Amino acid sequence: MQYKELGKFIKNKRLLTGITLNKFAIENDIEPAILSRIENLKQDIKMGILVKIASGFNITPANLLQEFENKK
């Protein structure tokens, strides 16, 4: 599986919810700068951050990755 574009998927999913990057990051205990770099494909996603992002969408990391795979 190729997760190179996962950051873009996360950004689009977040935008669809209508929440700002800063608000999403703060509510999910993620540094806004880290989330920004992930969404702009400048930083890889570590497992701990993936768990927090998925939790922010009220889904499991496995479900988040499955949604990503299905959108490709």
mmCIF file of C-alpha atoms in Angstrom, residues 2-69:
data_model
loop_
_atom_site.group_PDB
_atom_site.id
_atom_site.type_symbol
_atom_site.label_atom_id
_atom_site.label_comp_id
_atom_site.label_asym_id
_atom_site.label_seq_id
_atom_site.Cartn_x
_atom_site.Cartn_y
_atom_site.Cartn_z
ATOM 1 C CA GLN A 2 1.168 3.501 -0.780
ATOM 2 C CA TYR A 3 0.381 6.183 1.785
ATOM 3 C CA LYS A 4 2.281 9.050 0.205
ATOM 4 C CA GLU A 5 -0.919 11.034 -0.396
ATOM 5 C CA LEU A 6 -2.498 10.290 2.999
ATOM 6 C CA GLY A 7 -1.860 13.832 4.216
ATOM 7 C CA LYS A 8 -3.925 15.293 1.369
ATOM 8 C CA PHE A 9 -6.730 12.873 2.165
ATOM 9 C CA ILE A 10 -6.664 13.920 5.819
ATOM 10 C CA LYS A 11 -6.752 17.598 4.843
ATOM 11 C CA ASN A 12 -9.722 17.087 2.518
ATOM 12 C CA LYS A 13 -11.569 15.056 5.148
ATOM 13 C CA ARG A 14 -10.935 17.765 7.748
ATOM 14 C CA LEU A 15 -12.096 20.504 5.373
ATOM 15 C CA LEU A 16 -15.303 18.573 4.687
ATOM 16 C CA THR A 17 -16.053 18.689 8.410
ATOM 17 C CA GLY A 18 -15.627 22.472 8.340
ATOM 18 C CA ILE A 19 -13.035 22.565 11.130
ATOM 19 C CA THR A 20 -9.890 24.648 10.933
ATOM 20 C CA LEU A 21 -6.471 23.076 11.100
ATOM 21 C CA ASN A 22 -5.682 24.802 14.400
ATOM 22 C CA LYS A 23 -8.946 23.784 16.046
ATOM 23 C CA PHE A 24 -8.674 20.164 14.866
ATOM 24 C CA ALA A 25 -5.063 19.953 16.008
ATOM 25 C CA ILE A 26 -5.658 21.480 19.435
ATOM 26 C CA GLU A 27 -8.795 19.420 20.093
ATOM 27 C CA ASN A 28 -6.859 16.247 19.281
ATOM 28 C CA ASP A 29 -3.620 17.040 21.115
ATOM 29 C CA ILE A 30 -1.558 17.504 17.940
ATOM 30 C CA GLU A 31 0.846 20.365 17.341
ATOM 31 C CA PRO A 32 -0.726 22.513 14.579
ATOM 32 C CA ALA A 33 2.655 22.783 12.819
ATOM 33 C CA ILE A 34 2.948 18.994 12.689
ATOM 34 C CA LEU A 35 -0.560 18.603 11.276
ATOM 35 C CA SER A 36 0.175 21.294 8.685
ATOM 36 C CA ARG A 37 3.358 19.528 7.565
ATOM 37 C CA ILE A 38 1.475 16.211 7.342
ATOM 38 C CA GLU A 39 -1.349 17.725 5.301
ATOM 39 C CA ASN A 40 1.124 19.406 2.964
ATOM 40 C CA LEU A 41 3.111 16.171 2.492
ATOM 41 C CA LYS A 42 6.222 17.578 4.144
ATOM 42 C CA GLN A 43 6.255 15.104 7.033
ATOM 43 C CA ASP A 44 5.405 11.434 7.389
ATOM 44 C CA ILE A 45 2.716 10.399 9.846
ATOM 45 C CA LYS A 46 3.810 8.549 12.951
ATOM 46 C CA MET A 47 1.457 5.958 14.402
ATOM 47 C CA GLY A 48 0.671 8.021 17.499
ATOM 48 C CA ILE A 49 -0.395 10.982 15.374
ATOM 49 C CA LEU A 50 -2.423 8.732 13.059
ATOM 50 C CA VAL A 51 -4.324 7.454 16.109
ATOM 51 C CA LYS A 52 -5.063 11.031 17.231
ATOM 52 C CA ILE A 53 -6.182 12.089 13.744
ATOM 53 C CA ALA A 54 -8.483 9.094 13.391
ATOM 54 C CA SER A 55 -9.902 9.776 16.843
ATOM 55 C CA GLY A 56 -10.627 13.339 15.730
ATOM 56 C CA PHE A 57 -12.825 11.895 13.001
ATOM 57 C CA ASN A 58 -14.404 9.454 15.500
ATOM 58 C CA ILE A 59 -13.072 6.423 13.644
ATOM 59 C CA THR A 60 -10.282 3.915 14.133
ATOM 60 C CA PRO A 61 -6.934 4.255 12.377
ATOM 61 C CA ALA A 62 -7.824 1.113 10.382
ATOM 62 C CA ASN A 63 -11.072 2.728 9.203
ATOM 63 C CA LEU A 64 -9.240 5.920 8.252
ATOM 64 C CA LEU A 65 -6.740 3.964 6.170
ATOM 65 C CA GLN A 66 -9.539 1.928 4.598
ATOM 66 C CA GLU A 67 -11.376 5.123 3.599
ATOM 67 C CA PHE A 68 -8.126 6.406 2.091
ATOM 68 C CA GLU A 69 -7.637 3.203 0.114
#
